[in-house]
Each structure stands twice: as C-alpha cells, then as structure tokens.
XYZ file of C-alpha atoms in Angstrom:
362
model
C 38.071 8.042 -153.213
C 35.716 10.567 -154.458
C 32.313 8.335 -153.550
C 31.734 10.268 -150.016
C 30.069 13.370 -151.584
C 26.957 11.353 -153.081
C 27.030 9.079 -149.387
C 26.872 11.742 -147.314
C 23.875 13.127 -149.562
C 21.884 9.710 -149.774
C 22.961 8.870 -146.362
C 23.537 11.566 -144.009
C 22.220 14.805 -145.542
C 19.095 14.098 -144.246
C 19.570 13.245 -140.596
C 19.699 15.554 -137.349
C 23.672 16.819 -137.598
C 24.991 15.914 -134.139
C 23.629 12.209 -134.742
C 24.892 12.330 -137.983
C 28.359 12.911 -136.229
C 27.738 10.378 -133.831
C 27.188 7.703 -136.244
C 29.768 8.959 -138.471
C 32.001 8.701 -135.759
C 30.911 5.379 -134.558
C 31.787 3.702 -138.166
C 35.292 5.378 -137.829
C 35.685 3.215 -134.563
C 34.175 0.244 -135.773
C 36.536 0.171 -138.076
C 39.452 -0.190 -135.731
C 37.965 -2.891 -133.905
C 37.288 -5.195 -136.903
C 40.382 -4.491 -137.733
C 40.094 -2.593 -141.283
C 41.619 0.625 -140.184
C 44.866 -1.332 -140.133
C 44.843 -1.359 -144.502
C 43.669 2.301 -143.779
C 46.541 3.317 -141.425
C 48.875 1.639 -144.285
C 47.374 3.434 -147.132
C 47.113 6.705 -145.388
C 50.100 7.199 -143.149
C 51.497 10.487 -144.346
C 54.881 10.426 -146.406
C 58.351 10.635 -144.231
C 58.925 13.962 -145.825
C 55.921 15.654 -144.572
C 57.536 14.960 -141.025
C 58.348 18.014 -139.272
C 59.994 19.199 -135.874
C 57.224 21.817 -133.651
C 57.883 22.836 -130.418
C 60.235 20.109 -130.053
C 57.895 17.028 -130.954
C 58.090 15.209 -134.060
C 55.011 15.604 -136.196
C 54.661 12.556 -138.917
C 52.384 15.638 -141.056
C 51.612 19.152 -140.968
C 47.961 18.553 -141.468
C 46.023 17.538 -138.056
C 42.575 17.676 -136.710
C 41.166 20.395 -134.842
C 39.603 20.123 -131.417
C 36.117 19.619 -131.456
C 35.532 16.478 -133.151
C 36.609 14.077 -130.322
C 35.629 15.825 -127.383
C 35.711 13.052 -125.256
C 39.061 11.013 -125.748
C 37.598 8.308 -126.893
C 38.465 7.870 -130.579
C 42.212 8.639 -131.171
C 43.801 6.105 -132.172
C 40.999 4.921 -134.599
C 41.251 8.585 -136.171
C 45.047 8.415 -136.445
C 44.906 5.409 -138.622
C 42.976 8.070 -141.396
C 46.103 10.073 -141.663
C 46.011 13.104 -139.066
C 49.612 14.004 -138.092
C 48.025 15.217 -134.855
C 45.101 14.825 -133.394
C 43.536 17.744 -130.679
C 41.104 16.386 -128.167
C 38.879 18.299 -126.678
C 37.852 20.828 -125.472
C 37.747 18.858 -121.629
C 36.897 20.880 -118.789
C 37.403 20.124 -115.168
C 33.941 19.480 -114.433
C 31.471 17.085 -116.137
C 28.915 19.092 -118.161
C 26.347 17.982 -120.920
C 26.784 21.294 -122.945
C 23.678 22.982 -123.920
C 20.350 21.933 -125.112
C 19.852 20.259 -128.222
C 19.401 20.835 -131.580
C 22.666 22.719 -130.775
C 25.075 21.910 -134.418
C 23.781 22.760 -137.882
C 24.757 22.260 -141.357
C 25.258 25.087 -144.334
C 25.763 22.938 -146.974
C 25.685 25.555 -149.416
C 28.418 27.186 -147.415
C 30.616 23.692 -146.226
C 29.575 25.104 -142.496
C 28.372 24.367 -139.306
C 27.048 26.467 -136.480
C 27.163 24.992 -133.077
C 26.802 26.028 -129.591
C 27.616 22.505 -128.134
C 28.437 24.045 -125.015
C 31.693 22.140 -124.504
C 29.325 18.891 -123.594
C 32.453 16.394 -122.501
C 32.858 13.787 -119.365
C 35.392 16.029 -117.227
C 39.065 15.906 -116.902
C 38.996 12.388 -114.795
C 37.200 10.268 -116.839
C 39.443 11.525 -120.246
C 42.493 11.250 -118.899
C 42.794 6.983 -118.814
C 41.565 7.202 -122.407
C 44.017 9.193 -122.989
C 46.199 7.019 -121.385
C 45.372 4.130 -122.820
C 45.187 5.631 -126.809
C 49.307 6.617 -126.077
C 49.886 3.181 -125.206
C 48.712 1.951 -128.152
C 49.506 4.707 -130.747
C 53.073 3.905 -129.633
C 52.644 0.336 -130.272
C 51.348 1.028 -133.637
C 53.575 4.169 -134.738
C 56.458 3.533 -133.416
C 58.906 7.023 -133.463
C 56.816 8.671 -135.404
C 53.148 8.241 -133.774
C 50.597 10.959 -134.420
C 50.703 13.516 -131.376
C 47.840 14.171 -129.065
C 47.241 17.488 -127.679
C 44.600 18.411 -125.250
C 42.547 21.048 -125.566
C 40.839 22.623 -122.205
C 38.462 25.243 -121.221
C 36.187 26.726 -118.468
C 33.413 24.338 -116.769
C 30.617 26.551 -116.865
C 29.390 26.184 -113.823
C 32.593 28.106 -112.430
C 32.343 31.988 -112.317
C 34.583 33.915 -114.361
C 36.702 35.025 -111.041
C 37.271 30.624 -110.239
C 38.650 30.390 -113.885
C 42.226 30.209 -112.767
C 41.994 27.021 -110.224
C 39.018 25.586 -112.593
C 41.626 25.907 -115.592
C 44.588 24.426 -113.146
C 42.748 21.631 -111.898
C 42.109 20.333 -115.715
C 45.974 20.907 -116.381
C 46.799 18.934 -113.404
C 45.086 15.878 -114.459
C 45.858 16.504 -118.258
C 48.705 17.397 -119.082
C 50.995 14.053 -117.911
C 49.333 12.743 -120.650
C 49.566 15.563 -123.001
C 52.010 16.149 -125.971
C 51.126 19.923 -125.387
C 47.994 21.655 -123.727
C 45.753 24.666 -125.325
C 43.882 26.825 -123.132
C 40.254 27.479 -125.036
C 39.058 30.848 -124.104
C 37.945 31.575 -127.570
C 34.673 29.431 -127.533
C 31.317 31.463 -128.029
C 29.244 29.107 -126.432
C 30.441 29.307 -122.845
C 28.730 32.466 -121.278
C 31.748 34.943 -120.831
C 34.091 32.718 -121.589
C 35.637 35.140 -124.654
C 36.458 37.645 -122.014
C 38.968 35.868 -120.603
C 41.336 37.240 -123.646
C 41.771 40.215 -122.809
C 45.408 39.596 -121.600
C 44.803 40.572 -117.883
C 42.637 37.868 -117.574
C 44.335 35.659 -119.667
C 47.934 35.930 -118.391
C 47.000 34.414 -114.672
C 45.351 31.264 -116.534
C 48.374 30.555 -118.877
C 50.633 31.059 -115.965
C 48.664 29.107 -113.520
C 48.317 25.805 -116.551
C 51.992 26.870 -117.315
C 53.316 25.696 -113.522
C 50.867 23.172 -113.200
C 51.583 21.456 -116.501
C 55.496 21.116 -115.959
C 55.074 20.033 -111.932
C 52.927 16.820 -112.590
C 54.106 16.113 -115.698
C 57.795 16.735 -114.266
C 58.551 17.654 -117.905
C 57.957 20.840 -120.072
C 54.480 20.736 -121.831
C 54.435 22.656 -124.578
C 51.905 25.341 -124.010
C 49.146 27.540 -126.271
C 46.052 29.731 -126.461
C 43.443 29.544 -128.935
C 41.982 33.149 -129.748
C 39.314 33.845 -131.858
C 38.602 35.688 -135.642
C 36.371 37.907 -133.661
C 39.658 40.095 -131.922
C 39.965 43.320 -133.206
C 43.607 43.644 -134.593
C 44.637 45.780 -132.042
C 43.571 42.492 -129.213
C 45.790 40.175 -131.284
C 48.650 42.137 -131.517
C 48.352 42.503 -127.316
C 47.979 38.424 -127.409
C 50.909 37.935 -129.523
C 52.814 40.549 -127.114
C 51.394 38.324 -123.895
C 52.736 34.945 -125.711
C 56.362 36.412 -126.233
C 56.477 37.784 -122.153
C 55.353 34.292 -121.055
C 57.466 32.653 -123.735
C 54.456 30.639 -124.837
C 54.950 27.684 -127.058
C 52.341 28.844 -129.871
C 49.330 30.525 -130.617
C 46.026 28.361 -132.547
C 44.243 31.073 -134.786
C 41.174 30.477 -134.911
C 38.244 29.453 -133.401
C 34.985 29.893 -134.474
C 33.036 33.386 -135.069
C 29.811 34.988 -134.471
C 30.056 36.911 -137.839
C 27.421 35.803 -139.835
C 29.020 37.907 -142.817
C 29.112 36.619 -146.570
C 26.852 33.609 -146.521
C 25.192 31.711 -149.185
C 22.689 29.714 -146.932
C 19.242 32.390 -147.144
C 19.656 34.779 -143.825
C 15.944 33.469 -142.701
C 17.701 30.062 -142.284
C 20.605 31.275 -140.711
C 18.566 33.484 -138.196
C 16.414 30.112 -137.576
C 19.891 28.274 -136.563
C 20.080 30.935 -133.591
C 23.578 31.958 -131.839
C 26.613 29.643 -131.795
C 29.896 29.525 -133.194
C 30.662 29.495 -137.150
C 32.983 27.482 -138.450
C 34.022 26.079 -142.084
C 34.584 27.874 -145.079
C 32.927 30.742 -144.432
C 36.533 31.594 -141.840
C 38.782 31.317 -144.709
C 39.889 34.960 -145.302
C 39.531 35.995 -141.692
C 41.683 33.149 -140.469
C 44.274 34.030 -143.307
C 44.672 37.553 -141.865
C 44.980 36.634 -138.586
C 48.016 34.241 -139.484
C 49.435 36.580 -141.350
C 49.442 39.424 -138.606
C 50.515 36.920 -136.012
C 53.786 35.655 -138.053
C 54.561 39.474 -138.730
C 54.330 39.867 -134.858
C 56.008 36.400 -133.643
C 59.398 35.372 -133.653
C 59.837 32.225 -135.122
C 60.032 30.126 -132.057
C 56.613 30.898 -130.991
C 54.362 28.160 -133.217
C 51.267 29.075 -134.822
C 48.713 26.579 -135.647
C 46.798 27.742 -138.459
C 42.935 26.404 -138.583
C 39.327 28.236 -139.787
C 38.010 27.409 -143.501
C 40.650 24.974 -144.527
C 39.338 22.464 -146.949
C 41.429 21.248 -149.108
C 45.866 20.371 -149.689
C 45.779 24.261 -151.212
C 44.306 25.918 -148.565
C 46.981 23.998 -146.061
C 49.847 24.915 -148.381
C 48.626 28.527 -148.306
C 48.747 28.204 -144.754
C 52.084 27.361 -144.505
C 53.373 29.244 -146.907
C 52.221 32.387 -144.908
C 54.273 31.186 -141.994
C 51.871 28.217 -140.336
C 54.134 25.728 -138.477
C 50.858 23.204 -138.847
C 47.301 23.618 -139.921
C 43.830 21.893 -138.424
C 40.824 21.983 -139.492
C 37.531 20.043 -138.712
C 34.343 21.033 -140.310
C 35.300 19.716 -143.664
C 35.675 16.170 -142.316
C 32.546 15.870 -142.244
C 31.943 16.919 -145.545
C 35.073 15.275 -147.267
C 35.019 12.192 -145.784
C 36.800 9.483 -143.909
C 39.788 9.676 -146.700
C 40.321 13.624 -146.532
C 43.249 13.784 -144.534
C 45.061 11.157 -146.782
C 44.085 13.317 -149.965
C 45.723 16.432 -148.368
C 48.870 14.358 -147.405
C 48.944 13.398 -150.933
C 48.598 17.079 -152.050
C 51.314 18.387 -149.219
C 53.611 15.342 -150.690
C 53.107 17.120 -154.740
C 53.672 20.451 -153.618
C 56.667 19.551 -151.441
C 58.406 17.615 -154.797
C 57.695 20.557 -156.665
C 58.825 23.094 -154.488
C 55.606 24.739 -153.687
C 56.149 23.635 -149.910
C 57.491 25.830 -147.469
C 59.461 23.908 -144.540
C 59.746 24.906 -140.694
C-alpha cells in the first residue's frame, strides 16, 4: 500500500500541481465508472466502531476530507468509496467564478505543503447543487444507513462587495443546503480580497444568521450549521468566535483554514517568496491548528462540534486530535501526497488505537 510515494515522484512530481490534481482526480473517477472502486469501497469502508453520532448525523468515521479538493461536486461518491467518513465540498459560491490566474497551487515537498490562492474557482451554487443531488442518491444506494455525509462548504463570490455578503451568502444557502448534511460558512479563505474580515463577529453574526434562517426554511429541516476561522486569529478573536457560536447556538466550529504565516519552513525562503501570496496549508499548520483546538474545547461546551483540520497526516495526528477534544478531523493536503489508500490506512490506525484504548469517543 506503500507504492504511492515512488509514483507520485516518477509520475507526478514533475508536472504543473493543479494538473497534477486534475489528473489525479480524474483516475479517482475513472475508477468508479469501470467499476474498480467497488473492491476499493469493500476494502476501505471504515470499521463499525469508528462510527460516531455529530450534530445528530451518523458518521461511518471520524476521519473525513476537507473542503478544497472537490470544489465542484462532482466527485463524491467516487471519493467515498476510498474511505472518507465525510466528505466537504466546496467551497461553492453563489456566483460562477474561475478563481484567479494560474499558476495559482504549489508544492513544498520538503515541507508535505501547498500554497494556493485558487481563488475559490467553482461553477456557482446552481450548477452544484443536481450533483449534489444526484451523488446522495446514489451514496444511499451504495451505503445504506451508514453512507458517508456530505457537507457543503460556501463562501463569498468575489465579485460581491463586502456590504452584499449577507444576501450573496443567503442566496448560496438557499440553493444548498436541501441538499446538505450541514453547511460551513468560509470566511477564513486568504485568497478572496477581504474576505477574512468578515470574522470579526459583527460582520460575521448577520451572515450565520441570515444562512441560519435560510438553511432551515428550504430545507424545512434543521441544517446543522458552522464557521470555518482561520490559524491567523489572534487568541483574543477566537475566544470572541467561540463566544458568537454559543449566542447563536451554532452547530460547530472547523479550525482551521489555511495561513499566511510563512514561519518554520524547510523549502529555501527564495522559493517560497517565488510562490507569491496564497494560503498555506499541510504540515507546516500542525502546532498552530493544535492550539487552536485546544483553546476552542476549553471555551465550548460540548454540544458545540469542532472539526479539527490543518497539518494532519497521518492515524496519530487524528488520534491527537481527538484526544484533545475533536468531534472529527479533515485534512486534505496530504492526499495528495499519501495517496489514493490514505484514508483507509488512518481508519486502520483509528481501529488499533480504539482496541487499545488510545481512542477517545464523543
């Protein structure tokens, strides 16, 4: 299971990153349609024990992956069959947008990184949502009771000012969040001009409220609702989040996006400065998004969920997440480093730890 390493050197070390994703990607799905990813799915699907209840839906593991890596709906179900006990689309904003120019995602392989300023380049709410619908359908089919969830992760089109954020961030929930196991409001991404200020919590509140109200009318059921922040808050800013999320009664908090620090790298600083701005993401997060967990859980009672993501790579890094009071972890940037049989290797891990008692349990 170990092979991927020395393919993704011969094979995809050497091409352009965000085609290397695509392609990656692309094999994923093929996959599914010829039919292999059913022996996957079998070999994969997380043990029963790893099941466990979050904001009142059944996840089949603790262990999903982040948004970012299917941005456009399209790949779901063909990434549940690898293991994910959830899977976070996204982010989708109300407005078709290509993101910004390319190159725009870069590797630090000596750091398991990426920087990217993808600009939240996705079709627009419309055109996700029958994907959406149609990946339930059959994830249902396939799953049963215990299907991976689907949340869907959405943010500001940029093309909306700052003061339009609240009906731009409504109309996406709207046409969502029917189809949505639960619904994250992004306002943590670096690579959306302004979009970061929307955290201070008299910005923020009106948008949570406003996808709040719209969520549970068209869905005509509660959504379970979050906010991803970002490593960047000063502690003081997370402790006001966390206070925000008990007055609204949110339904969890994801900690953490990606960061601007460029802090404590091994990649040489000329390359780094040669990457330009953009979010960091990968390894690099793991301490940062450690203390931010652990201030959140100190500040949140336990009904209010965290979700736990930023430099997780491997089954110890997810049990130290929920050990320090994660009700589920994500992560992303390591897929692409680890391979198509990751998640099943940190199922297997999560399933050890668990026997031995190493496992904390919501």
């Amino acid at each position: 299971m170990r092979f991927y390493p020395t393919f993704f050197k011969v094979f995809f070390s050497g091409m352009e990153p965000e085609k290397a994703h695509h392609v990656g990607f692309s094999m994923v799905r093929l996959a599914e349609k010829t039919g292999a990813s059913a022996v996957l799915r079998r070999m994969t699907a997380p043990d029963q024990s790893l099941e466990r209840t979050v904001m009142g839906l059944t996840f089949p593991s603790p262990f999903g992956l982040a948004a970012g890596f299917d941005k456009e709906g399209h790949g779901t179900t063909a990434l549940c069959d690898l293991g994910f006990g959830h899977i976070e689309v996204g982010t989708v904003t109300a407005i078709a947008q290509p993101g910004n120019s390319q190159p725009r995602l870069f590797r630090l392989v000596e750091d398991k990184a990426l920087i990217n300023r993808m600009g939240f380049n996705n079709p627009g709410a419309a055109a996700v949502a029958p994907r959406i619908r149609e990946s339930l359908t059959h994830l249902s089919r396939r799953f049963g009771r215990t299907r991976p969830i689907l949340g869907i992760n959405i943010g500001k089109s940029k093309v909306v000012e700052l003061e339009d954020a609240v009906s731009d961030y409504r109309t996406s929930a709207a046409t969502l969040a029917p189809l949505a196991d639960y619904m994250v409001v992004n306002v943590s991404s670096p690579n959306t001009p302004g979009l970061r200020l929307l955290q201070s919590v008299e910005s923020l509140r009106p948008i949570l409220e406003a996808v709040r109200d719209e969520s549970e009318a068209k869905a005509q059921r509660r959504v379970p609702l979050l906010v991803k922040i970002a490593p960047d808050l000063a502690d003081e800013d997370i402790a006001e989040v966390a206070a925000l999320a008990i007055e609204l009664k949110l339904d969890g908090i994801i900690a953490t996006n990606t960061t601007i620090s460029r802090e404590g790298l091994s990649t040489s600083s000329d390359a780094v400065e040669s990457m330009g701005a953009g979010g960091l993401s990968g390894a690099p997060l793991k301490d940062r998004s450690m203390q931010v967990l652990q201030q959140l859980r100190a500040l949140l009672p336990d009904s209010i969920a965290i979700i736990s993501v930023g430099g997780v790579t491997d089954a110890e890094d997810v049990i130290d997440r929920l050990n320090a009071g994660a009700d589920l972890v994500q992560a992303y940037t390591a897929f692409l480093y680890e391979g198509p049989f990751w998640a099943w290797r940190i199922n297997a891990g999560l399933k050890k730890a668990q026997r031995a008692g190493r496992l904390a349990r919501s």
